Structures are given as structure tokens and as C-alpha cells.
PDB file of C-alpha atoms and ligand atoms in Angstrom:
ATOM      1  CA  UNK A   1     106.103  56.409  89.255  1.00 74.00           C
ATOM      2  CA  UNK A   2     107.873  59.790  89.728  1.00 79.00           C
ATOM      3  CA  UNK A   3     106.587  62.497  92.753  1.00 78.00           C
ATOM      4  CA  UNK A   4     105.219  65.609  92.209  1.00 83.00           C
ATOM      5  CA  UNK A   5     107.676  69.097  92.724  1.00 89.00           C
ATOM      6  CA  UNK A   6     106.752  70.571  95.063  1.00 93.00           C
ATOM      7  CA  UNK A   7     105.673  73.938  93.658  1.00 93.00           C
ATOM      8  CA  UNK A   8     108.768  76.877  96.685  1.00 96.00           C
ATOM      9  CA  UNK A   9     111.279  74.754  93.915  1.00 95.00           C
ATOM     10  CA  UNK A  10     110.300  76.330  91.641  1.00 93.00           C
ATOM     11  CA  UNK A  11     109.729  80.011  93.114  1.00 95.00           C
ATOM     12  CA  UNK A  12     113.305  82.313  92.785  1.00 96.00           C
ATOM     13  CA  UNK A  13     114.511  83.643  96.130  1.00 97.00           C
ATOM     14  CA  UNK A  14     114.548  86.884  94.072  1.00 96.00           C
ATOM     15  CA  UNK A  15     111.411  86.596  93.499  1.00 95.00           C
ATOM     16  CA  UNK A  16     110.112  85.719  97.004  1.00 95.00           C
ATOM     17  CA  UNK A  17     111.528  88.559  98.481  1.00 96.00           C
ATOM     18  CA  UNK A  18     110.701  90.500  95.582  1.00 94.00           C
ATOM     19  CA  UNK A  19     106.826  89.591  96.559  1.00 93.00           C
ATOM     20  CA  UNK A  20     106.690  89.865 100.269  1.00 93.00           C
ATOM     21  CA  UNK A  21     109.123  93.220 100.027  1.00 93.00           C
ATOM     22  CA  UNK A  22     106.576  95.459  98.567  1.00 93.00           C
ATOM     23  CA  UNK A  23     104.778  97.959 100.929  1.00 91.00           C
ATOM     24  CA  UNK A  24     102.349  97.161  99.065  1.00 90.00           C
ATOM     25  CA  UNK A  25     102.466  92.745 100.672  1.00 92.00           C
ATOM     26  CA  UNK A  26     105.187  94.912 103.795  1.00 94.00           C
ATOM     27  CA  UNK A  27     105.226  90.313 104.946  1.00 95.00           C
ATOM     28  CA  UNK A  28     109.681  90.425 105.715  1.00 96.00           C
ATOM     29  CA  UNK A  29     109.521  93.696 107.855  1.00 96.00           C
ATOM     30  CA  UNK A  30     106.642  91.802 109.625  1.00 97.00           C
ATOM     31  CA  UNK A  31     108.252  89.045 110.040  1.00 98.00           C
ATOM     32  CA  UNK A  32     112.344  89.942 110.524  1.00 98.00           C
ATOM     33  CA  UNK A  33     109.755  92.016 113.625  1.00 98.00           C
ATOM     34  CA  UNK A  34     109.085  89.403 114.777  1.00 98.00           C
ATOM     35  CA  UNK A  35     111.828  86.669 115.033  1.00 98.00           C
ATOM     36  CA  UNK A  36     113.948  90.178 116.750  1.00 98.00           C
ATOM     37  CA  UNK A  37     110.797  90.429 119.019  1.00 98.00           C
ATOM     38  CA  UNK A  38     110.973  87.089 120.198  1.00 98.00           C
ATOM     39  CA  UNK A  39     114.807  86.670 120.923  1.00 98.00           C
ATOM     40  CA  UNK A  40     115.317  89.358 122.145  1.00 98.00           C
ATOM     41  CA  UNK A  41     112.549  87.704 124.838  1.00 98.00           C
ATOM     42  CA  UNK A  42     113.288  84.552 125.603  1.00 98.00           C
ATOM     43  CA  UNK A  43     117.745  84.619 124.990  1.00 98.00           C
ATOM     44  CA  UNK A  44     117.549  80.976 122.941  1.00 98.00           C
ATOM     45  CA  UNK A  45     121.299  79.935 123.381  1.00 98.00           C
ATOM     46  CA  UNK A  46     119.886  76.984 120.957  1.00 98.00           C
ATOM     47  CA  UNK A  47     117.505  78.104 117.283  1.00 98.00           C
ATOM     48  CA  UNK A  48     116.230  76.800 114.968  1.00 98.00           C
ATOM     49  CA  UNK A  49     113.480  78.095 111.415  1.00 98.00           C
ATOM     50  CA  UNK A  50     110.923  76.108 110.719  1.00 98.00           C
ATOM     51  CA  UNK A  51     110.200  76.947 106.763  1.00 98.00           C
ATOM     52  CA  UNK A  52     114.102  79.980 107.079  1.00 98.00           C
ATOM     53  CA  UNK A  53     113.725  80.660 103.561  1.00 98.00           C
ATOM     54  CA  UNK A  54     116.637  83.089 102.377  1.00 98.00           C
ATOM     55  CA  UNK A  55     117.412  83.661 106.939  1.00 98.00           C
ATOM     56  CA  UNK A  56     115.261  86.796 107.241  1.00 98.00           C
ATOM     57  CA  UNK A  57     115.149  87.342 110.741  1.00 98.00           C
ATOM     58  CA  UNK A  58     118.430  86.050 111.234  1.00 98.00           C
ATOM     59  CA  UNK A  59     119.854  89.052 111.033  1.00 98.00           C
ATOM     60  CA  UNK A  60     118.560  89.522 114.681  1.00 98.00           C
ATOM     61  CA  UNK A  61     120.613  85.996 116.054  1.00 98.00           C
ATOM     62  CA  UNK A  62     123.863  87.696 119.075  1.00 98.00           C
ATOM     63  CA  UNK A  63     125.873  84.689 118.270  1.00 97.00           C
ATOM     64  CA  UNK A  64     126.990  86.068 122.306  1.00 97.00           C
ATOM     65  CA  UNK A  65     124.444  84.159 123.093  1.00 98.00           C
ATOM     66  CA  UNK A  66     122.406  81.894 121.029  1.00 98.00           C
ATOM     67  CA  UNK A  67     125.266  79.510 119.737  1.00 97.00           C
ATOM     68  CA  UNK A  68     123.647  76.881 117.347  1.00 98.00           C
ATOM     69  CA  UNK A  69     120.751  78.316 114.757  1.00 98.00           C
ATOM     70  CA  UNK A  70     119.597  75.402 112.852  1.00 98.00           C
ATOM     71  CA  UNK A  71     116.889  76.750 109.226  1.00 98.00           C
ATOM     72  CA  UNK A  72     114.620  73.854 107.576  1.00 98.00           C
ATOM     73  CA  UNK A  73     113.514  74.693 104.116  1.00 98.00           C
ATOM     74  CA  UNK A  74     112.328  72.973 101.345  1.00 98.00           C
ATOM     75  CA  UNK A  75     114.192  74.791  98.900  1.00 98.00           C
ATOM     76  CA  UNK A  76     117.826  74.603  98.221  1.00 98.00           C
ATOM     77  CA  UNK A  77     119.070  77.979  96.498  1.00 98.00           C
ATOM     78  CA  UNK A  78     117.487  80.307  99.657  1.00 98.00           C
ATOM     79  CA  UNK A  79     119.411  77.991 101.406  1.00 98.00           C
ATOM     80  CA  UNK A  80     122.436  79.154  99.386  1.00 98.00           C
ATOM     81  CA  UNK A  81     121.413  82.384  99.698  1.00 98.00           C
ATOM     82  CA  UNK A  82     121.274  82.579 103.448  1.00 98.00           C
ATOM     83  CA  UNK A  83     125.330  81.147 104.700  1.00 98.00           C
ATOM     84  CA  UNK A  84     125.748  83.693 102.283  1.00 98.00           C
ATOM     85  CA  UNK A  85     124.063  86.321 104.256  1.00 98.00           C
ATOM     86  CA  UNK A  86     124.334  84.924 107.385  1.00 98.00           C
ATOM     87  CA  UNK A  87     127.775  82.746 108.339  1.00 97.00           C
ATOM     88  CA  UNK A  88     130.305  84.576 108.511  1.00 97.00           C
ATOM     89  CA  UNK A  89     128.131  86.531 111.383  1.00 97.00           C
ATOM     90  CA  UNK A  90     126.170  83.187 113.273  1.00 97.00           C
ATOM     91  CA  UNK A  91     129.374  80.367 113.636  1.00 94.00           C
ATOM     92  CA  UNK A  92     126.976  78.950 114.896  1.00 90.00           C
ATOM     93  CA  UNK A  93     124.962  78.205 112.258  1.00 98.00           C
ATOM     94  CA  UNK A  94     123.789  74.868 110.160  1.00 98.00           C
ATOM     95  CA  UNK A  95     120.990  74.800 107.321  1.00 98.00           C
ATOM     96  CA  UNK A  96     118.772  71.688 106.187  1.00 98.00           C
ATOM     97  CA  UNK A  97     117.355  70.715 103.123  1.00 98.00           C
ATOM     98  CA  UNK A  98     115.493  68.555 103.883  1.00 98.00           C
ATOM     99  CA  UNK A  99     111.185  68.208 103.670  1.00 97.00           C
ATOM    100  CA  UNK A 100     108.556  68.858 106.686  1.00 98.00           C
ATOM    101  CA  UNK A 101     106.116  67.320 104.485  1.00 96.00           C
ATOM    102  CA  UNK A 102     107.958  63.061 104.381  1.00 96.00           C
ATOM    103  CA  UNK A 103     111.876  64.472 106.026  1.00 97.00           C
ATOM    104  CA  UNK A 104     112.223  63.637 109.515  1.00 97.00           C
ATOM    105  CA  UNK A 105     113.769  67.089 111.253  1.00 97.00           C
ATOM    106  CA  UNK A 106     117.916  66.730 112.530  1.00 95.00           C
ATOM    107  CA  UNK A 107     117.847  65.289 116.021  1.00 91.00           C
ATOM    108  CA  UNK A 108     118.774  68.396 117.414  1.00 95.00           C
ATOM    109  CA  UNK A 109     116.825  70.121 120.615  1.00 98.00           C
ATOM    110  CA  UNK A 110     115.613  73.954 120.643  1.00 98.00           C
ATOM    111  CA  UNK A 111     114.734  75.818 123.268  1.00 98.00           C
ATOM    112  CA  UNK A 112     112.951  78.512 120.582  1.00 98.00           C
ATOM    113  CA  UNK A 113     111.941  76.804 117.082  1.00 98.00           C
ATOM    114  CA  UNK A 114     109.834  79.779 115.225  1.00 98.00           C
ATOM    115  CA  UNK A 115     108.327  78.666 112.146  1.00 98.00           C
ATOM    116  CA  UNK A 116     106.479  82.135 110.072  1.00 98.00           C
ATOM    117  CA  UNK A 117     104.304  80.902 107.200  1.00 97.00           C
ATOM    118  CA  UNK A 118     105.657  78.112 107.032  1.00 98.00           C
ATOM    119  CA  UNK A 119     101.614  75.719 108.910  1.00 98.00           C
ATOM    120  CA  UNK A 120      99.719  76.546 105.924  1.00 96.00           C
ATOM    121  CA  UNK A 121     102.925  74.542 103.706  1.00 96.00           C
ATOM    122  CA  UNK A 122     103.112  70.894 106.206  1.00 96.00           C
ATOM    123  CA  UNK A 123     101.184  68.300 107.156  1.00 97.00           C
ATOM    124  CA  UNK A 124      99.974  69.836 111.346  1.00 98.00           C
ATOM    125  CA  UNK A 125     100.414  67.129 112.807  1.00 98.00           C
ATOM    126  CA  UNK A 126     103.273  65.318 112.024  1.00 98.00           C
ATOM    127  CA  UNK A 127     105.306  69.296 112.471  1.00 98.00           C
ATOM    128  CA  UNK A 128     103.830  69.229 115.247  1.00 98.00           C
ATOM    129  CA  UNK A 129     105.029  65.225 116.587  1.00 98.00           C
ATOM    130  CA  UNK A 130     108.432  66.699 115.014  1.00 98.00           C
ATOM    131  CA  UNK A 131     108.821  69.472 117.301  1.00 98.00           C
ATOM    132  CA  UNK A 132     108.043  67.099 120.842  1.00 97.00           C
ATOM    133  CA  UNK A 133     111.278  65.377 119.983  1.00 96.00           C
ATOM    134  CA  UNK A 134     112.960  68.775 119.870  1.00 98.00           C
ATOM    135  CA  UNK A 135     111.640  70.805 121.959  1.00 98.00           C
ATOM    136  CA  UNK A 136     112.394  70.463 125.684  1.00 98.00           C
ATOM    137  CA  UNK A 137     109.813  71.053 128.317  1.00 98.00           C
ATOM    138  CA  UNK A 138     109.758  74.887 129.274  1.00 98.00           C
ATOM    139  CA  UNK A 139     111.123  75.760 125.221  1.00 98.00           C
ATOM    140  CA  UNK A 140     108.567  77.711 123.661  1.00 98.00           C
ATOM    141  CA  UNK A 141     107.518  77.629 119.665  1.00 98.00           C
ATOM    142  CA  UNK A 142     106.249  80.642 117.816  1.00 98.00           C
ATOM    143  CA  UNK A 143     104.144  80.467 113.935  1.00 98.00           C
ATOM    144  CA  UNK A 144     102.653  82.525 112.810  1.00 98.00           C
ATOM    145  CA  UNK A 145      99.695  83.081 110.146  1.00 98.00           C
ATOM    146  CA  UNK A 146      97.969  84.594 107.991  1.00 95.00           C
ATOM    147  CA  UNK A 147      94.015  85.401 107.652  1.00 94.00           C
ATOM    148  CA  UNK A 148      93.001  87.109 104.090  1.00 87.00           C
ATOM    149  CA  UNK A 149      90.162  88.616 105.740  1.00 75.00           C
ATOM    150  CA  UNK A 150      88.482  87.849 102.591  1.00 69.00           C
ATOM    151  CA  UNK A 151      91.078  88.717 100.097  1.00 69.00           C
ATOM    152  CA  UNK A 152      93.252  86.977  98.258  1.00 70.00           C
ATOM    153  CA  UNK A 153      95.695  84.732  99.757  1.00 66.00           C
ATOM    154  CA  UNK A 154      98.791  86.302  97.810  1.00 68.00           C
ATOM    155  CA  UNK A 155      98.278  89.549  96.982  1.00 67.00           C
ATOM    156  CA  UNK A 156      98.738  90.386  93.140  1.00 70.00           C
ATOM    157  CA  UNK A 157     102.385  92.398  93.234  1.00 69.00           C
ATOM    158  CA  UNK A 158     102.261  90.739  89.487  1.00 77.00           C
ATOM    159  CA  UNK A 159     105.129  88.645  90.453  1.00 85.00           C
ATOM    160  CA  UNK A 160     104.260  85.448  87.708  1.00 86.00           C
ATOM    161  CA  UNK A 161     105.731  82.144  89.794  1.00 90.00           C
ATOM    162  CA  UNK A 162     104.249  83.213  93.337  1.00 88.00           C
ATOM    163  CA  UNK A 163     100.516  82.354  91.944  1.00 86.00           C
ATOM    164  CA  UNK A 164     100.834  78.837  92.526  1.00 86.00           C
ATOM    165  CA  UNK A 165     100.719  78.822  95.384  1.00 86.00           C
ATOM    166  CA  UNK A 166      97.137  80.000  95.596  1.00 82.00           C
ATOM    167  CA  UNK A 167      97.093  76.051  94.516  1.00 83.00           C
ATOM    168  CA  UNK A 168      99.008  74.635  97.424  1.00 85.00           C
ATOM    169  CA  UNK A 169      98.270  77.710 100.354  1.00 85.00           C
ATOM    170  CA  UNK A 170      95.305  76.569 102.487  1.00 89.00           C
ATOM    171  CA  UNK A 171      93.652  79.796 105.286  1.00 93.00           C
ATOM    172  CA  UNK A 172      94.093  77.168 108.869  1.00 97.00           C
ATOM    173  CA  UNK A 173      91.896  78.170 111.879  1.00 97.00           C
ATOM    174  CA  UNK A 174      93.676  78.738 115.283  1.00 98.00           C
ATOM    175  CA  UNK A 175      91.674  76.788 116.600  1.00 98.00           C
ATOM    176  CA  UNK A 176      92.904  73.710 114.922  1.00 98.00           C
ATOM    177  CA  UNK A 177      96.914  74.540 114.970  1.00 98.00           C
ATOM    178  CA  UNK A 178      96.669  75.604 118.641  1.00 98.00           C
ATOM    179  CA  UNK A 179      94.559  71.558 119.196  1.00 98.00           C
ATOM    180  CA  UNK A 180      96.934  69.643 117.614  1.00 98.00           C
ATOM    181  CA  UNK A 181      99.644  71.496 119.110  1.00 98.00           C
ATOM    182  CA  UNK A 182      98.631  70.812 122.530  1.00 98.00           C
ATOM    183  CA  UNK A 183      97.940  66.911 121.338  1.00 98.00           C
ATOM    184  CA  UNK A 184     101.974  67.627 121.400  1.00 98.00           C
ATOM    185  CA  UNK A 185     101.809  68.843 125.084  1.00 98.00           C
ATOM    186  CA  UNK A 186     102.570  73.209 124.079  1.00 98.00           C
ATOM    187  CA  UNK A 187      99.942  75.275 125.464  1.00 98.00           C
ATOM    188  CA  UNK A 188      99.078  78.736 124.240  1.00 98.00           C
ATOM    189  CA  UNK A 189     100.577  81.171 126.090  1.00 98.00           C
ATOM    190  CA  UNK A 190     100.582  83.758 123.378  1.00 98.00           C
ATOM    191  CA  UNK A 191      97.429  84.255 120.191  1.00 98.00           C
ATOM    192  CA  UNK A 192      97.985  88.012 119.235  1.00 98.00           C
ATOM    193  CA  UNK A 193      96.836  89.332 116.371  1.00 97.00           C
ATOM    194  CA  UNK A 194      98.493  91.639 113.842  1.00 96.00           C
ATOM    195  CA  UNK A 195      97.167  94.010 110.599  1.00 95.00           C
ATOM    196  CA  UNK A 196      99.367  93.419 107.410  1.00 94.00           C
ATOM    197  CA  UNK A 197      98.596  95.961 104.545  1.00 92.00           C
ATOM    198  CA  UNK A 198      96.739  94.469 102.140  1.00 89.00           C
ATOM    199  CA  UNK A 199      93.529  93.982 104.408  1.00 88.00           C
ATOM    200  CA  UNK A 200      95.317  90.483 105.902  1.00 92.00           C
ATOM    201  CA  UNK A 201      96.350  89.932 108.798  1.00 96.00           C
ATOM    202  CA  UNK A 202      98.923  88.027 110.979  1.00 97.00           C
ATOM    203  CA  UNK A 203      98.451  85.770 114.370  1.00 98.00           C
ATOM    204  CA  UNK A 204     100.906  85.244 116.096  1.00 98.00           C
ATOM    205  CA  UNK A 205     100.982  82.512 118.101  1.00 98.00           C
ATOM    206  CA  UNK A 206     103.095  81.377 120.872  1.00 98.00           C
ATOM    207  CA  UNK A 207     103.117  78.150 122.414  1.00 98.00           C
ATOM    208  CA  UNK A 208     105.110  76.771 125.924  1.00 98.00           C
ATOM    209  CA  UNK A 209     106.209  72.735 125.647  1.00 98.00           C
ATOM    210  CA  UNK A 210     104.932  70.868 129.298  1.00 97.00           C
TER     211      UNK A 210
HETATM  212  C1  SAM B 301     105.546  82.590 102.370  1.00 72.10           C
HETATM  213  S1  SAM B 301     107.541  81.496 103.240  1.00 72.10           S
HETATM  214  C2  SAM B 301     108.457  81.657 105.163  1.00 72.10           C
HETATM  215  C3  SAM B 301     109.149  82.118 104.619  1.00 72.10           C
HETATM  216  C4  SAM B 301     110.021  82.866 106.398  1.00 72.10           C
HETATM  217  N1  SAM B 301     109.340  82.430 107.693  1.00 72.10           N
HETATM  218  C5  SAM B 301     109.846  84.469 105.911  1.00 72.10           C
HETATM  219  O1  SAM B 301     109.785  85.383 106.969  1.00 72.10           O
HETATM  220  O2  SAM B 301     110.343  85.102 104.532  1.00 72.10           O
HETATM  221  C6  SAM B 301     107.565  79.464 102.873  1.00 72.10           C
HETATM  222  C7  SAM B 301     108.323  78.357 103.297  1.00 72.10           C
HETATM  223  O3  SAM B 301     108.650  77.033 103.546  1.00 72.10           O
HETATM  224  C8  SAM B 301     108.942  76.915 102.542  1.00 72.10           C
HETATM  225  N2  SAM B 301     108.801  75.525 102.352  1.00 72.10           N
HETATM  226  C9  SAM B 301     107.641  75.702 101.974  1.00 72.10           C
HETATM  227  N3  SAM B 301     106.923  73.680 102.201  1.00 72.10           N
HETATM  228  C10 SAM B 301     107.761  72.645 103.105  1.00 72.10           C
HETATM  229  C11 SAM B 301     108.262  71.937 103.451  1.00 72.10           C
HETATM  230  N4  SAM B 301     106.577  71.144 103.110  1.00 72.10           N
HETATM  231  N5  SAM B 301     109.249  71.840 104.142  1.00 72.10           N
HETATM  232  C12 SAM B 301     110.033  72.807 104.118  1.00 72.10           C
HETATM  233  N6  SAM B 301     109.997  73.556 103.708  1.00 72.10           N
HETATM  234  C13 SAM B 301     109.333  74.408 103.430  1.00 72.10           C
HETATM  235  C14 SAM B 301     109.379  77.034 101.859  1.00 72.10           C
HETATM  236  O4  SAM B 301     110.485  76.811 101.346  1.00 72.10           O
HETATM  237  C15 SAM B 301     109.324  79.384 102.020  1.00 72.10           C
HETATM  238  O5  SAM B 301     110.773  79.232 102.314  1.00 72.10           O
END
């Protein structure tokens, strides 16, 4: 039997960016700001971004400090764009096209792993278990999840290709994320609510690997 195609593979990058960057949504802007803050705070020699898409946030990598930058995503077209945009500015950039629900992460350590709006689409247990191998003790994982506060999970920007996401995304309970990650030796250090347009909020969770 043929396995179903993950809907993310059918969302053009231009549609994704037009939607997420629309001032009514403002999520690209909020996510890049969170990445900037984390890179500045943790100064990681090795950095990994899960669900990196076209590389939002990579513009804040300082290659003098962060020598290894790994991005993973299920959509090869997104990664091609990320490579084109950031490949020359980040000599240590490595991009892997894989499905976090099925494939193993590359066996590389990372001192800081980030994932903005990716946990909604993946198996939490499998992801936490994989990151246990990737992040050494003392390393950090930063995730952002979205809370819709009663409005639709995917804001209506009239971009049709994104409508499919309402059928595959699930809203996560931050306590559930904490419970699962704590099973894999990630201790919650911070939980911050960030207001974003459209009467929604982001929740930023910071874990330390112990
Ligand atoms: C909401 S976007 C977040 C993008 C990014 N954090 C940003 O700042 O724009 C989710 C990303 O996760 C990727 N993704 C979704 N499911 C995935 C999976 N199972 N394995 C790997 N990547 C996945 C999508 O292709 C998409 O690029």
C-alpha cells in the first residue's frame, strides 16, 4: 500500500511565508525573534532546528560562534530555499530532508535544539527520545507551541493551500509537552506566554537536558 503524502509537502514555500508573515498572523516575525534571543543567550557551538522550513531564524546565526548548524524538514523544496538563502553565509550548514515521525535524526550532537511550531505535527515521545541522543547534558531545547484561544488554529489569510493544516495540526497542552520531555531527562526551565496577532499566543518552553 502506498503511504499517504504528508500535506506539508504540498504547501508551496511562497504560500507558507505569505501566510505566516502576513501582519494578521505575524508568526514568522515572532519565531525569528525567539531564535535570535536563544542564539544570543546560549551561544551554541552546535545548533539544530527541527522543522526549519526555509530557514526562518538562520539569519541570526553567527558562524564565528556556531560552527555547526543543522536544519531538518520534511519538504525538500523548503530546504532548497534555505540552502540558497543561507548556504554561503553559514559554512557549517547541513540540511536533512526527513520525516521526524518515521526517520532517525542524523547522529550529531547539538548544544541547542529549537523547534518552532513543529511539535504540533510530530510524535512527542519519538521526538523527545531522539533528542535525548542529540543533546548532551547541560544542553538546551527550546520549543514554541501555539494556543489558539478559541480562534481557528490556522488563521484565515485566504491562502488555500494551508487550509489542509487544520486537519493535521493538533493543539498541544504545555503540561503534556513537559510531562513527555521530563521522561527523557529534559527539565523545564522556562515557560513564557507571548501574545501574537489574531488573538492567539505562543508558548515558549525551555528545557535543560540533565
Ligand atoms: C509551522 S512550520 C514551522 C516553520 C519554522 N519554524 C518557521 O519559523 O517558519 C512547520 C515545519 O515543520 C515541517 N514538518 C512538519 N511535519 C514534519 C515532519 N513530520 N518531519 C519533519 N518536518 C516536518 C514542515 O514542513 C514545516 O516546514
